[in-house]
Amino acid sequence: MRSKTPLICLLASISIASATHLSDSLLNKVYNVMNEINVESWENGTKSIAIIESKYPDLSVFTSNTPFSVLNGLQSGQISEIIGIAETTMNNRPASNNSASARGGGTLLTDGAAGDPASLGIAILLANASTNNQQVKGVGYGDAATAELDYLLYDVPRTSSGAISHRADQAQLWSDSVYMVPPFLAYYGAYHNNQTLLQDAYQQCSLYRDTLKQSNGLWNHIMLGSGTSDPHDWATGNAWAATGMLRVWATITKSSFASDMSSQMNDLQSWIEEIFDASSGYITSDGLFHNYISDNSSFKDTSGTALMASTGLRLSTLNITDNYVPNSLKLLAAVSSYINSTGYLTQVVNPYDFTKEGTYSPEGQSFVVMAYAAYKEWDSLGRKGSNAGKDDPLGSSSSALKQFALPGISAGLISAVLGIWAMI
Ligand SMILES: *[C@@H]1O[C@H](CO)[C@@H](O)[C@H](O)[C@H]1NC(C)=O
Ligand SMILES: *[C@@H]1O[C@H](CO)[C@@H](O)[C@H](O)[C@H]1NC(C)=O
Ligand SMILES: *[C@@H]1O[C@H](CO)[C@@H](O)[C@H](O)[C@H]1NC(C)=O
Ligand SMILES: *[C@@H]1O[C@H](CO)[C@@H](O)[C@H](O)[C@H]1NC(C)=O
Ligand SMILES: *[C@@H]1O[C@H](CO)[C@@H](O)[C@H](O)[C@H]1NC(C)=O
Ligand SMILES: *[C@@H]1O[C@H](CO)[C@@H](O)[C@H](O)[C@H]1NC(C)=O
Ligand SMILES: *[C@@H]1O[C@H](CO)[C@@H](O)[C@H](O)[C@H]1NC(C)=O
């Protein structure tokens, strides 16, 4: 009997440790993996946003500050990780397209997608603001940002309704684009006090929704054009759309035109909530979304789930609504349990073949970083909307009992302890 007390204490401390979110050391591993494995234009762009939200929140549209007032005094040393991404982008920028004044060929990168390179536009704007249009390979950051803007506005094919294509060779709409393009148009517009660009950002969200929204409120992934097609409610695509619209909403609030644009903000809010409302009934009992949200024969995907969790918490930190907090905590707890000890998010959709499960996901790593930035801010603002107010619902999910909160204590140790217990 005498040996039972310390064992009880050990068991109790394990279960207390497990009732928490990702440890900072494991979160750092997630961050480092994110830094190492991103390759494609949209991945680097998404990573830049994850870095801004987690390391340089004053420059994010999601905090209570106004990033555009901070931009003027910005020093490049303050945002070295963003400068690194911007510099890489400028080095990869197509050489024959380096004339900022020429309207043709202003894209930051050529990879077949018209929309994806725009995800790097905010990083380029920040690099410009902090270096005063410093040149890389003979082109200034600011000139490259303006050329990218002009490319989107004047060169990329459009649908008959005016939606800017996600593809460079034809008019085809992908829900992904709502994350890549409108937030850049909006950020550029808010920074340069240009309401037309803010309106364009709103309008693009509206036009994409017109084509992609299904009758149940969820969005299809890819419509129109030829070749690739994916007329299904891809989880990551719904998350891209909801998050992109929330970034536009937040940018408008931070701009000098917020009071003029309340009806646009109301629309964006209802379109975001429409996705959250339509998806909530499809959260699985273990706290994830299927890769195709309403198709329970598709595998469960942690990557799109992570971005939905992040955005649900941002709806709370932005004081829009706390209604999606309980589900978002459940989603984030489940996602966290799929992060392995080397910091990889597992059971993810393959970002290069969106119908299949993959073994790792660069964008998924960024989504987890964003989700924890959102979670930490939500926590610091008083945990609005959580069930009891004081509990940690992230840890109360049964799935959270896996290993994620126990970087130093393996399942093997737990069973060894349980084994000793059984032998007593
Ligand atoms: C994305 O960033 C990585 C380095 O982090 C770089 O190797 C790669 O070339 C970049 N991709 C593009 C399309 O610029
Ligand atoms: C949300 O409301 C809180 C409390 O009123 C306030 O401190 C915070 O700045 C607001 N956040 C935003 C993003 O407006
Ligand atoms: C320049 O941009 C145009 C239009 O975006 C593209 O078609 C062309 O391939 C680019 N040139 C190079 C050398 O990448
Ligand atoms: C680039 O930065 C300078 C200030 O450093 C600013 O005057 C200019 O408007 C910026 N360009 C863009 C496109 O933001
Ligand atoms: C806003 O931006 C658009 C696109 O670059 C430009 O045509 C327009 O002149 C700008 N408006 C103002 C007021 O600067
Ligand atoms: C999948 O969905 C169908 C139709 O909604 C339902 O009948 C079936 O029970 C579900 N299967 C699982 C495993 O949840
Ligand atoms: C974590 O997942 C990554 C990607 O699937 C894999 O390469 C790595 O070996 C895994 N780590 C462990 C400890 O299983």
Coordinates of C-alpha atoms and ligand atoms in Angstrom, one line a residue:
M1 CA 0.0 0.0 0.0
R2 CA 2.7 2.4 0.9
S3 CA 3.9 2.7 -2.6
K4 CA 0.6 3.8 -4.0
T5 CA 0.6 7.4 -2.9
P6 CA 3.5 8.6 -5.1
L7 CA 2.1 6.6 -8.0
I8 CA -1.3 8.3 -7.6
C9 CA 0.5 11.7 -7.6
L10 CA 2.3 10.8 -10.8
L11 CA -0.8 9.7 -12.5
A12 CA -2.6 12.8 -11.4
S13 CA 0.2 15.0 -12.6
I14 CA 0.1 13.3 -16.0
S15 CA -3.6 13.9 -16.4
I16 CA -3.3 17.5 -15.4
A17 CA -0.4 18.0 -17.9
S18 CA -2.6 16.5 -20.6
A19 CA -5.4 18.9 -19.9
T20 CA -3.5 21.7 -21.6
H21 CA -2.8 22.9 -25.1
L22 CA 0.4 22.4 -27.1
S23 CA 3.5 23.1 -25.0
D24 CA 5.5 26.0 -26.2
S25 CA 8.4 23.7 -27.0
L26 CA 6.3 21.5 -29.2
L27 CA 4.7 24.7 -30.8
N28 CA 8.3 25.9 -31.5
K29 CA 8.9 22.6 -33.3
V30 CA 5.8 23.1 -35.4
Y31 CA 7.1 26.6 -36.2
N32 CA 10.5 25.3 -37.2
V33 CA 9.0 22.6 -39.4
M34 CA 6.9 25.3 -41.0
N35 CA 10.0 27.3 -41.8
E36 CA 11.8 24.4 -43.3
I37 CA 9.2 22.7 -45.6
N38 CA 7.4 25.5 -47.4
V39 CA 8.2 25.6 -51.1
E40 CA 5.4 26.8 -53.3
S41 CA 4.2 30.4 -53.8
W42 CA 1.0 30.1 -51.8
E43 CA 2.8 28.1 -49.1
N44 CA 5.4 30.9 -48.6
G45 CA 2.7 33.5 -48.6
T46 CA 0.6 31.6 -46.1
K47 CA 3.7 31.1 -44.0
S48 CA 4.4 34.9 -44.1
I49 CA 0.9 35.5 -42.7
A50 CA 1.4 32.9 -40.0
I51 CA 4.7 34.6 -39.0
I52 CA 3.0 38.0 -38.9
E53 CA 0.2 36.8 -36.8
S54 CA 2.4 34.9 -34.4
K55 CA 5.6 37.1 -34.2
Y56 CA 4.7 40.5 -35.5
P57 CA 1.0 40.9 -34.4
D58 CA 1.2 44.7 -34.6
L59 CA 1.4 44.3 -38.3
S60 CA -1.5 41.9 -38.6
V61 CA -5.0 43.1 -39.3
F62 CA -6.2 40.7 -36.5
T63 CA -5.0 42.7 -33.6
S64 CA -6.6 45.7 -32.0
N65 CA -3.9 48.1 -33.3
T66 CA -3.9 49.7 -36.6
P67 CA -1.1 48.1 -38.6
F68 CA -1.1 50.9 -41.2
S69 CA 0.0 53.5 -38.7
V70 CA 3.0 51.3 -37.6
L71 CA 4.2 50.7 -41.2
N72 CA 5.7 54.1 -41.6
G73 CA 8.3 53.8 -38.9
L74 CA 9.0 50.1 -39.5
Q75 CA 12.7 49.0 -39.5
S76 CA 13.8 46.0 -41.5
G77 CA 15.5 44.5 -38.5
Q78 CA 12.2 44.3 -36.7
I79 CA 10.7 42.0 -39.3
S80 CA 13.7 40.0 -40.4
E81 CA 11.8 36.8 -41.1
I82 CA 9.4 38.6 -43.4
I83 CA 12.3 40.3 -45.2
G84 CA 13.8 36.9 -45.8
I85 CA 10.6 35.6 -47.5
A86 CA 10.3 38.8 -49.5
E87 CA 13.9 38.6 -50.6
T88 CA 13.5 35.0 -51.7
T89 CA 10.4 36.0 -53.7
M90 CA 12.2 38.8 -55.4
N91 CA 15.1 36.5 -56.3
N92 CA 12.6 34.1 -57.8
R93 CA 10.7 36.8 -59.6
P94 CA 10.8 36.3 -63.4
A95 CA 13.6 38.4 -64.8
S96 CA 11.9 39.5 -68.0
N97 CA 9.0 40.8 -66.0
N98 CA 11.0 43.2 -63.9
S99 CA 9.7 46.5 -65.4
A100 CA 7.3 47.9 -62.8
S101 CA 5.9 50.4 -65.2
A102 CA 5.0 47.9 -67.8
R103 CA 1.5 46.6 -67.2
G104 CA 2.1 43.2 -68.7
G105 CA 3.7 40.5 -66.7
G106 CA 3.8 42.0 -63.3
T107 CA 3.3 38.8 -61.4
L108 CA 5.6 38.2 -58.4
L109 CA 6.1 34.6 -59.5
T110 CA 5.1 32.4 -62.4
D111 CA 3.7 29.1 -61.4
G112 CA 0.5 28.8 -63.5
A113 CA -1.6 30.2 -60.7
A114 CA -2.6 33.9 -61.0
G115 CA -3.8 34.1 -57.5
D116 CA -1.3 32.2 -55.4
P117 CA 1.7 34.6 -55.7
A118 CA -0.5 37.5 -54.4
S119 CA -0.4 35.7 -51.0
L120 CA 3.1 37.1 -50.8
G121 CA 2.0 40.7 -51.6
I122 CA 1.7 41.8 -47.9
A123 CA 5.2 40.5 -47.2
I124 CA 6.5 42.5 -50.1
L125 CA 4.7 45.6 -48.9
L126 CA 6.2 45.3 -45.5
A127 CA 9.6 44.7 -46.9
N128 CA 9.1 47.9 -48.9
A129 CA 7.9 50.0 -46.0
S130 CA 10.9 49.0 -43.9
T131 CA 13.6 49.4 -46.5
N132 CA 12.2 52.4 -48.5
N133 CA 11.8 50.5 -51.8
Q134 CA 15.1 48.7 -51.6
Q135 CA 16.0 46.9 -54.8
V136 CA 16.6 43.2 -55.2
K137 CA 17.8 42.1 -58.7
G138 CA 17.2 45.7 -59.9
V139 CA 13.6 45.9 -58.8
G140 CA 12.3 47.7 -55.8
Y141 CA 10.0 46.0 -53.3
G142 CA 7.4 48.7 -53.6
D143 CA 7.5 48.6 -57.4
A144 CA 7.1 44.8 -57.4
A145 CA 4.1 45.2 -55.1
T146 CA 2.5 47.7 -57.4
A147 CA 3.2 45.5 -60.4
E148 CA 1.6 42.6 -58.7
L149 CA -1.5 44.7 -58.0
D150 CA -1.7 45.9 -61.6
Y151 CA -1.2 42.3 -62.8
L152 CA -4.3 41.2 -60.8
L153 CA -6.4 44.2 -61.8
Y154 CA -5.5 44.4 -65.5
D155 CA -3.9 41.2 -66.8
V156 CA -5.4 38.2 -65.1
P157 CA -8.4 36.6 -67.0
R158 CA -11.8 37.3 -65.4
T159 CA -15.2 35.6 -65.5
S160 CA -18.0 37.4 -67.2
S161 CA -19.1 38.6 -63.8
G162 CA -15.7 40.2 -63.1
A163 CA -14.2 37.6 -60.7
I164 CA -10.4 37.6 -61.0
S165 CA -9.4 34.1 -62.1
H166 CA -7.2 31.9 -59.8
R167 CA -5.5 30.6 -62.9
A168 CA -3.3 32.5 -65.3
D169 CA -4.4 30.8 -68.6
Q170 CA -8.2 30.8 -68.2
A171 CA -11.0 32.1 -66.0
Q172 CA -11.4 29.5 -63.3
L173 CA -12.4 30.1 -59.7
W174 CA -10.8 28.2 -56.7
S175 CA -11.9 28.9 -53.2
D176 CA -8.2 29.1 -52.3
S177 CA -8.0 32.4 -54.1
V178 CA -10.2 34.2 -51.5
Y179 CA -7.3 33.8 -49.1
M180 CA -4.6 34.8 -51.6
V181 CA -6.0 37.8 -53.5
P182 CA -8.7 39.9 -51.7
P183 CA -6.6 40.3 -48.5
F184 CA -3.7 41.8 -50.5
L185 CA -6.0 44.1 -52.4
A186 CA -7.5 45.3 -49.1
Y187 CA -4.2 45.7 -47.3
Y188 CA -2.8 47.7 -50.2
G189 CA -5.9 49.8 -50.2
A190 CA -6.0 50.5 -46.5
Y191 CA -2.3 51.3 -46.4
H192 CA -2.6 53.7 -49.4
N193 CA -6.0 55.1 -48.3
N194 CA -7.6 53.8 -51.5
Q195 CA -11.2 52.9 -51.0
T196 CA -11.6 51.5 -54.5
L197 CA -9.2 48.7 -53.7
L198 CA -11.0 47.9 -50.5
Q199 CA -14.2 47.8 -52.4
D200 CA -12.5 45.6 -55.0
A201 CA -11.5 43.2 -52.3
Y202 CA -15.1 43.0 -51.0
Q203 CA -16.4 42.6 -54.5
Q204 CA -14.1 39.7 -55.3
C205 CA -15.3 37.9 -52.2
S206 CA -18.9 38.5 -53.3
L207 CA -18.3 37.2 -56.8
Y208 CA -16.4 34.1 -55.7
R209 CA -19.3 33.3 -53.3
D210 CA -21.8 33.8 -56.1
T211 CA -20.1 31.0 -58.1
L212 CA -18.8 28.7 -55.5
K213 CA -21.5 28.6 -52.7
Q214 CA -23.7 25.5 -52.7
S215 CA -27.3 25.7 -51.6
N216 CA -26.3 24.4 -48.1
G217 CA -24.0 27.3 -47.5
L218 CA -20.7 25.4 -48.0
W219 CA -18.5 26.4 -50.9
N220 CA -17.3 24.2 -53.8
H221 CA -13.6 24.1 -54.3
I222 CA -13.1 24.7 -58.1
M223 CA -15.6 25.8 -60.7
L224 CA -15.7 27.0 -64.3
G225 CA -13.0 26.7 -67.0
S226 CA -11.6 23.5 -68.2
G227 CA -9.2 20.8 -66.9
T228 CA -9.1 20.7 -63.2
S229 CA -12.5 20.7 -61.5
D230 CA -13.6 20.0 -57.9
P231 CA -17.3 20.9 -57.4
H232 CA -17.2 19.6 -53.8
D233 CA -17.1 21.2 -50.3
W234 CA -13.3 20.8 -49.7
A235 CA -12.6 21.5 -46.0
T236 CA -9.5 23.5 -46.6
G237 CA -11.2 25.5 -49.4
N238 CA -14.1 26.5 -47.1
A239 CA -11.5 27.5 -44.5
W240 CA -9.5 29.5 -47.1
A241 CA -12.7 31.3 -48.0
A242 CA -13.9 32.1 -44.5
T243 CA -10.4 33.2 -43.4
G244 CA -9.8 35.3 -46.5
M245 CA -13.1 37.1 -46.0
L246 CA -12.3 37.7 -42.3
R247 CA -9.0 39.2 -43.2
V248 CA -10.8 41.6 -45.6
W249 CA -13.3 42.4 -42.9
A250 CA -10.5 43.1 -40.4
T251 CA -8.6 45.2 -43.0
I252 CA -11.7 47.4 -43.7
T253 CA -12.2 48.0 -39.9
K254 CA -8.6 49.1 -39.6
S255 CA -8.9 51.5 -42.6
S256 CA -10.1 55.0 -42.7
F257 CA -13.2 53.9 -44.6
A258 CA -14.7 51.6 -42.0
S259 CA -17.7 53.9 -41.3
D260 CA -18.4 54.2 -45.0
M261 CA -18.3 50.4 -45.5
S262 CA -20.4 49.0 -42.8
S263 CA -22.8 47.3 -45.2
Q264 CA -19.8 45.5 -46.9
M265 CA -18.6 44.4 -43.5
N266 CA -22.0 43.1 -42.5
D267 CA -22.1 41.1 -45.7
L268 CA -18.7 39.6 -45.1
Q269 CA -19.6 38.7 -41.6
S270 CA -22.7 36.9 -42.7
W271 CA -20.8 35.1 -45.4
I272 CA -18.2 33.9 -42.9
E273 CA -20.9 32.8 -40.4
E274 CA -22.7 31.1 -43.3
I275 CA -19.7 28.8 -43.7
F276 CA -19.4 28.2 -40.0
D277 CA -23.1 27.5 -39.6
A278 CA -23.2 25.1 -42.6
S279 CA -20.1 23.2 -41.4
S280 CA -20.8 22.9 -37.7
G281 CA -23.1 19.9 -38.0
Y282 CA -20.4 17.9 -39.8
I283 CA -17.7 18.0 -37.1
T284 CA -17.0 14.4 -36.3
S285 CA -17.2 13.0 -32.9
D286 CA -13.5 13.1 -32.6
G287 CA -13.4 16.8 -33.5
L288 CA -12.3 17.0 -37.1
F289 CA -13.7 17.7 -40.5
H290 CA -13.7 15.2 -43.4
N291 CA -11.6 16.3 -46.3
Y292 CA -14.9 16.9 -48.1
I293 CA -17.0 18.3 -45.3
S294 CA -20.3 16.7 -46.0
D295 CA -18.8 13.4 -47.4
N296 CA -18.2 11.1 -44.5
S297 CA -16.5 8.6 -46.8
S298 CA -13.6 11.0 -47.3
F299 CA -10.8 10.9 -44.8
K300 CA -10.6 13.2 -41.8
D301 CA -8.3 16.1 -42.5
T302 CA -6.5 18.0 -39.7
S303 CA -5.1 20.8 -41.9
G304 CA -8.4 22.4 -43.0
T305 CA -9.7 21.7 -39.5
A306 CA -6.8 23.8 -38.0
L307 CA -7.6 26.8 -40.2
M308 CA -11.3 26.6 -39.3
A309 CA -10.3 26.6 -35.6
S310 CA -8.1 29.6 -36.0
T311 CA -10.8 31.6 -37.7
G312 CA -13.5 30.7 -35.2
L313 CA -11.3 32.0 -32.4
R314 CA -10.5 35.1 -34.5
L315 CA -14.2 35.8 -34.8
S316 CA -14.1 36.1 -31.0
T317 CA -10.9 38.1 -30.6
L318 CA -12.2 40.6 -33.2
N319 CA -15.4 41.0 -31.1
I320 CA -17.6 39.7 -33.9
T321 CA -19.1 36.7 -32.2
D322 CA -18.2 34.1 -29.6
N323 CA -20.6 31.6 -31.0
Y324 CA -18.0 29.5 -32.6
V325 CA -15.6 29.3 -29.7
P326 CA -16.6 26.0 -28.2
N327 CA -16.4 24.2 -31.6
S328 CA -13.1 25.9 -32.4
L329 CA -11.6 24.7 -29.2
K330 CA -12.8 21.2 -29.9
L331 CA -11.3 21.4 -33.4
L332 CA -8.0 22.7 -32.1
A333 CA -7.8 20.1 -29.4
A334 CA -8.3 17.4 -31.9
V335 CA -5.8 18.9 -34.4
S336 CA -3.2 19.2 -31.6
S337 CA -3.5 15.5 -30.8
Y338 CA -2.3 14.8 -34.4
I339 CA 1.0 16.7 -34.0
N340 CA 3.8 14.3 -33.6
S341 CA 6.9 14.7 -31.4
T342 CA 9.0 16.1 -34.2
G343 CA 6.4 18.9 -34.7
Y344 CA 4.6 17.7 -37.8
L345 CA 0.9 17.9 -38.2
T346 CA -0.2 14.4 -39.4
Q347 CA -3.3 13.0 -41.1
V348 CA -3.4 15.9 -43.5
V349 CA -4.8 16.4 -47.0
N350 CA -2.0 16.2 -49.6
P351 CA -1.6 19.9 -50.6
Y352 CA -0.6 18.8 -54.1
D353 CA -3.4 16.3 -54.6
F354 CA -6.4 17.6 -52.7
T355 CA -8.4 14.4 -52.9
K356 CA -5.8 12.3 -51.1
E357 CA -4.4 12.0 -47.7
G358 CA -0.7 13.0 -47.4
T359 CA 2.0 12.6 -44.7
Y360 CA 2.8 16.3 -44.1
S361 CA 1.5 19.7 -45.2
P362 CA 3.4 22.9 -45.4
E363 CA 0.2 25.0 -45.2
G364 CA -1.1 22.8 -42.4
Q365 CA 2.0 23.8 -40.3
S366 CA 1.1 27.4 -40.9
F367 CA -2.5 26.9 -40.0
V368 CA -1.5 25.4 -36.6
V369 CA 0.8 28.4 -36.0
M370 CA -2.1 30.8 -36.8
A371 CA -4.5 28.8 -34.7
Y372 CA -2.2 29.0 -31.6
A373 CA -1.6 32.7 -32.2
A374 CA -5.4 33.1 -32.2
Y375 CA -5.8 30.8 -29.2
K376 CA -3.2 32.8 -27.1
E377 CA -4.8 36.1 -27.9
W378 CA -8.3 34.7 -27.1
D379 CA -6.9 33.4 -23.8
S380 CA -5.3 36.8 -23.0
L381 CA -8.6 38.6 -23.8
G382 CA -10.4 36.6 -21.1
R383 CA -11.5 33.4 -22.9
K384 CA -14.8 34.8 -24.1
G385 CA -17.4 32.2 -25.1
S386 CA -15.8 29.2 -23.5
N387 CA -18.3 26.9 -21.8
A388 CA -17.5 27.6 -18.2
G389 CA -15.3 30.6 -18.7
K390 CA -12.5 29.3 -16.6
D391 CA -11.9 25.8 -17.8
D392 CA -9.6 24.8 -20.6
P393 CA -11.9 23.2 -23.1
L394 CA -8.9 22.6 -25.4
G395 CA -7.7 20.1 -22.9
S396 CA -11.0 18.6 -21.8
S397 CA -11.5 16.9 -25.2
S398 CA -10.9 13.2 -24.8
S399 CA -8.7 13.3 -27.9
A400 CA -6.4 15.7 -26.1
L401 CA -5.4 12.9 -23.9
K402 CA -3.1 11.5 -26.6
Q403 CA 0.5 12.7 -26.5
F404 CA 0.5 16.3 -27.7
A405 CA 0.8 17.9 -24.3
L406 CA 3.3 15.4 -23.1
P407 CA 6.4 16.0 -25.2
G408 CA 8.6 14.4 -22.6
I409 CA 6.3 11.7 -21.5
S410 CA 5.6 9.0 -24.0
A411 CA 2.6 6.7 -24.2
G412 CA 5.2 4.0 -23.4
L413 CA 6.0 5.7 -20.1
I414 CA 2.3 6.0 -19.3
S415 CA 1.7 2.3 -19.9
A416 CA 4.8 1.5 -17.9
V417 CA 3.4 3.4 -15.0
L418 CA 0.0 1.8 -15.4
G419 CA 1.8 -1.6 -15.6
I420 CA 3.6 -0.9 -12.3
W421 CA 0.3 0.2 -10.9
A422 CA -1.3 -3.1 -11.9
M423 CA 1.6 -5.1 -10.3
I424 CA 1.2 -3.5 -6.9
Ligands
LIG1 C1 9.6 29.5 -50.9 O1 10.6 29.6 -49.9 C2 11.7 28.6 -49.9 C3 12.6 28.9 -48.8 O2 12.0 29.0 -47.6 C4 12.4 28.8 -51.2 O3 13.4 27.7 -51.3 C5 11.4 28.7 -52.4 O4 12.1 28.9 -53.6 C6 10.3 29.7 -52.3 N1 9.3 29.5 -53.3 C7 9.0 30.4 -54.2 C8 8.0 30.0 -55.2 O5 9.5 31.5 -54.2
LIG2 C1 -12.6 43.8 -28.4 O1 -13.1 44.3 -27.2 C2 -12.2 44.4 -26.1 C3 -13.0 44.8 -24.8 O2 -13.9 45.7 -25.1 C4 -11.2 45.5 -26.5 O3 -10.2 45.6 -25.5 C5 -10.5 45.0 -27.8 O4 -9.6 46.0 -28.2 C6 -11.5 44.8 -28.9 N1 -10.8 44.1 -30.0 C7 -10.8 44.6 -31.2 C8 -10.0 43.9 -32.2 O5 -11.5 45.6 -31.5
LIG3 C1 6.0 37.2 -67.6 O1 4.7 37.3 -67.2 C2 3.8 36.8 -68.2 C3 2.4 37.1 -67.7 O2 2.3 36.9 -66.3 C4 4.0 35.3 -68.4 O3 3.2 34.8 -69.3 C5 5.5 35.1 -68.8 O4 5.7 33.7 -68.9 C6 6.4 35.8 -67.8 N1 7.8 35.7 -68.3 C7 8.7 34.9 -67.7 C8 10.1 34.9 -68.3 O5 8.5 34.3 -66.7
LIG4 C1 7.1 51.8 -50.5 O1 7.7 52.4 -49.3 C2 7.7 53.9 -49.4 C3 8.2 54.4 -48.0 O2 9.3 53.7 -47.6 C4 6.4 54.5 -49.6 O3 6.5 55.8 -49.8 C5 5.7 53.8 -50.8 O4 4.4 54.3 -51.0 C6 5.7 52.3 -50.7 N1 5.2 51.7 -51.9 C7 4.2 50.8 -51.8 C8 3.7 50.2 -53.1 O5 3.6 50.5 -50.8
LIG5 C1 -6.7 53.4 -56.3 O1 -6.0 52.3 -56.9 C2 -6.4 52.1 -58.3 C3 -5.7 50.9 -58.7 O2 -4.3 51.1 -58.6 C4 -6.0 53.4 -59.0 O3 -6.4 53.2 -60.4 C5 -6.7 54.6 -58.4 O4 -6.3 55.7 -59.1 C6 -6.4 54.7 -57.0 N1 -7.2 55.7 -56.4 C7 -6.7 56.6 -55.6 C8 -7.7 57.6 -55.0 O5 -5.5 56.7 -55.3
LIG6 C1 -22.5 8.8 -43.4 O1 -23.6 9.6 -43.9 C2 -24.7 8.9 -44.3 C3 -25.7 9.8 -45.0 O2 -25.7 11.1 -44.3 C4 -25.3 8.2 -43.1 O3 -26.4 7.4 -43.5 C5 -24.2 7.2 -42.5 O4 -24.6 6.7 -41.3 C6 -22.9 8.0 -42.2 N1 -21.9 7.1 -41.9 C7 -21.0 7.3 -40.9 C8 -20.0 6.3 -40.7 O5 -21.1 8.3 -40.1
LIG7 C1 6.3 13.0 -37.8 O1 5.7 13.1 -39.1 C2 6.7 13.3 -40.1 C3 5.9 13.6 -41.4 O2 5.0 12.5 -41.6 C4 7.6 12.2 -40.2 O3 8.6 12.4 -41.2 C5 8.3 12.0 -38.9 O4 9.2 10.9 -38.9 C6 7.3 11.8 -37.8 N1 8.0 11.8 -36.5 C7 7.8 10.8 -35.6 C8 8.6 10.9 -34.4 O5 7.1 9.9 -35.9

